[in-house]
mmCIF file of C-alpha atoms in Angstrom:
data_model
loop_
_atom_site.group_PDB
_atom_site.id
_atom_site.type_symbol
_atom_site.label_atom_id
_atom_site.label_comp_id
_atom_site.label_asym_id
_atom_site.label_seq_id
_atom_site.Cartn_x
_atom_site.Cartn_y
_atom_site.Cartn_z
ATOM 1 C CA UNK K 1 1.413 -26.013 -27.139
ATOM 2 C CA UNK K 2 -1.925 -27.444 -25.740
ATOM 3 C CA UNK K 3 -0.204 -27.859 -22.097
ATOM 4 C CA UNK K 4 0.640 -23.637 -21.718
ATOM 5 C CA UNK K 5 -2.692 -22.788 -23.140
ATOM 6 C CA UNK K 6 -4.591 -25.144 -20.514
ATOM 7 C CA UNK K 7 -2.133 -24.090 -17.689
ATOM 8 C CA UNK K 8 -3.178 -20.364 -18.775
ATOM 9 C CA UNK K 9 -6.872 -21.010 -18.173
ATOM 10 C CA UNK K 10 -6.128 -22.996 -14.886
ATOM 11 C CA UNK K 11 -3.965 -20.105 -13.722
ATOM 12 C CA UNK K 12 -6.890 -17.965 -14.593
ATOM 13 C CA UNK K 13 -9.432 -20.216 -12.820
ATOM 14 C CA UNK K 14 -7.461 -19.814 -9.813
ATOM 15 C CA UNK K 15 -7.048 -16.182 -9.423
ATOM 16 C CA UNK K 16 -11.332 -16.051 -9.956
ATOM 17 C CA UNK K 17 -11.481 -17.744 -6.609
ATOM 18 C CA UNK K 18 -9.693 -14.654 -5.180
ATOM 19 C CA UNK K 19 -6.293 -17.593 -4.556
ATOM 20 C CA UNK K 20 -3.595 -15.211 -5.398
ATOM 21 C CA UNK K 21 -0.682 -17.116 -4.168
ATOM 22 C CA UNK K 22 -1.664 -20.224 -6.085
ATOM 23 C CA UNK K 23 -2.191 -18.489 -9.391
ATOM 24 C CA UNK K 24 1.044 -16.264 -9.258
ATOM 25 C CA UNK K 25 2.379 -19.604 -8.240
ATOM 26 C CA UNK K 26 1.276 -21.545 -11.293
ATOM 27 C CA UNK K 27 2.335 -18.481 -13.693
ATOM 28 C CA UNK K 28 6.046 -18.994 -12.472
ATOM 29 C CA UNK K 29 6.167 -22.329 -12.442
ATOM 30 C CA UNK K 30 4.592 -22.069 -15.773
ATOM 31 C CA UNK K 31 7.420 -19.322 -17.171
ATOM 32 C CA UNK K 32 9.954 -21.351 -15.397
ATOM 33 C CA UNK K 33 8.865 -24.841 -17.078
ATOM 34 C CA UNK K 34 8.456 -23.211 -20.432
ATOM 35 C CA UNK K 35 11.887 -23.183 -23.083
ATOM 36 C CA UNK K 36 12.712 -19.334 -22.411
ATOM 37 C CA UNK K 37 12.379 -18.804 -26.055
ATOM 38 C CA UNK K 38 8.613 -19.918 -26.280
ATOM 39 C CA UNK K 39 5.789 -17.184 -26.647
ATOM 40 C CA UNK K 40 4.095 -18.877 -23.954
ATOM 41 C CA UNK K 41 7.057 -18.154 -21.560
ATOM 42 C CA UNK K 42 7.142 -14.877 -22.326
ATOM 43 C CA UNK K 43 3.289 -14.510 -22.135
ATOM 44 C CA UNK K 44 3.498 -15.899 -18.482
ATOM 45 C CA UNK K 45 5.526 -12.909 -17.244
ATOM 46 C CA UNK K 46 2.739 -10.068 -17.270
ATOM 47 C CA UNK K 47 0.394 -12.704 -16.157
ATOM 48 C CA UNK K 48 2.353 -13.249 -13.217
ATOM 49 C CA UNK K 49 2.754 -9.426 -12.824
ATOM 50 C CA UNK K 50 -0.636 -9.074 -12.928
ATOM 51 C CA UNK K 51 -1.988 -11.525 -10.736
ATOM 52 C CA UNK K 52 0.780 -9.993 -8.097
ATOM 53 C CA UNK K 53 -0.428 -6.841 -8.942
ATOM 54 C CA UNK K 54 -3.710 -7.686 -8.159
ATOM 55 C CA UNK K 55 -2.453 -9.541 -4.803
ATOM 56 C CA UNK K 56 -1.161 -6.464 -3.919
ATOM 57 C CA UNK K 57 2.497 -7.233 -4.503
ATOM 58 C CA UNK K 58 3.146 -4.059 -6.760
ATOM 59 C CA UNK K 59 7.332 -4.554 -6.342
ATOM 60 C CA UNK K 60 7.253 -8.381 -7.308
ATOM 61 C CA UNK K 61 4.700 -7.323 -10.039
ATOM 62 C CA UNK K 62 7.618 -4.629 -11.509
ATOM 63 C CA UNK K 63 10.159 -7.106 -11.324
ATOM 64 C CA UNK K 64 8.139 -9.443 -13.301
ATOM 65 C CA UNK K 65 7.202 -6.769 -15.891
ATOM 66 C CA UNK K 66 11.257 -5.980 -15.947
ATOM 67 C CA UNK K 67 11.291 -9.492 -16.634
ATOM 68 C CA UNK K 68 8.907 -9.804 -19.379
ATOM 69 C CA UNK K 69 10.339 -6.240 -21.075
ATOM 70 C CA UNK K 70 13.968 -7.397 -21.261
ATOM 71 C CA UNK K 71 12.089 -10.593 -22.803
ATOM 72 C CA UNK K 72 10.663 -8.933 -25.024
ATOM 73 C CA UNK K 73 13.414 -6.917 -26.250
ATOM 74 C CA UNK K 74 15.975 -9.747 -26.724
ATOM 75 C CA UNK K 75 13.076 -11.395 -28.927
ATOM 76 C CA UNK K 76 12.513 -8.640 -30.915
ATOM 77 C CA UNK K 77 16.127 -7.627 -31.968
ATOM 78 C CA UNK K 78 16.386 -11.640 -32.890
ATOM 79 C CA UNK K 79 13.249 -11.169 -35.303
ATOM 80 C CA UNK K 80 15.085 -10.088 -38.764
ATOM 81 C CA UNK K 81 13.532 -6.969 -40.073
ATOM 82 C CA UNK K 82 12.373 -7.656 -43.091
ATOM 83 C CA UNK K 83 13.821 -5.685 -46.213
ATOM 84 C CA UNK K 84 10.898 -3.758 -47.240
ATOM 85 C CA UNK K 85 10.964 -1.705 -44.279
#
């Protein structure tokens, strides 16, 4: 739990110095390292889109939030709905 949430502020740290590569870097190694079921490794997909975004690296950036969307969805429809709704 601790280890995303410090990679997070590392990959952070990294695109303030203006180092795209390394931070879009970290964020995949970080959503690759990650059980594909955590939050966290779903967290590190827009991250990653963003920091390619911001690199300039719009296609790689839509893949990503492709990525994070179908993600998203498959966690979603594996929440139960509870039976008040």
């Amino acid at each position: 739990e601790f280890y995303a949430r410090a990679q997070f502020e590392k990959i952070w740290a990294v695109l303030g110095k203006n180092d795209h590569d390394r931070a879009q870097t970290l964020a995949r190694e970080l959503s690759e390292k990650l059980a594909v079921s955590s939050f966290e490794s779903i967290e590190a997909k827009p991250l990653r889109a963003l920091v390619l975004a911001d690199a300039g690296k719009t296609e790689e950036a839509r893949i990503e939030l492709q990525l994070f969307f179908k993600m998203y969805e498959e966690a979603r429809r594996a929440i139960p709905t509870p039976a008040f709704i």
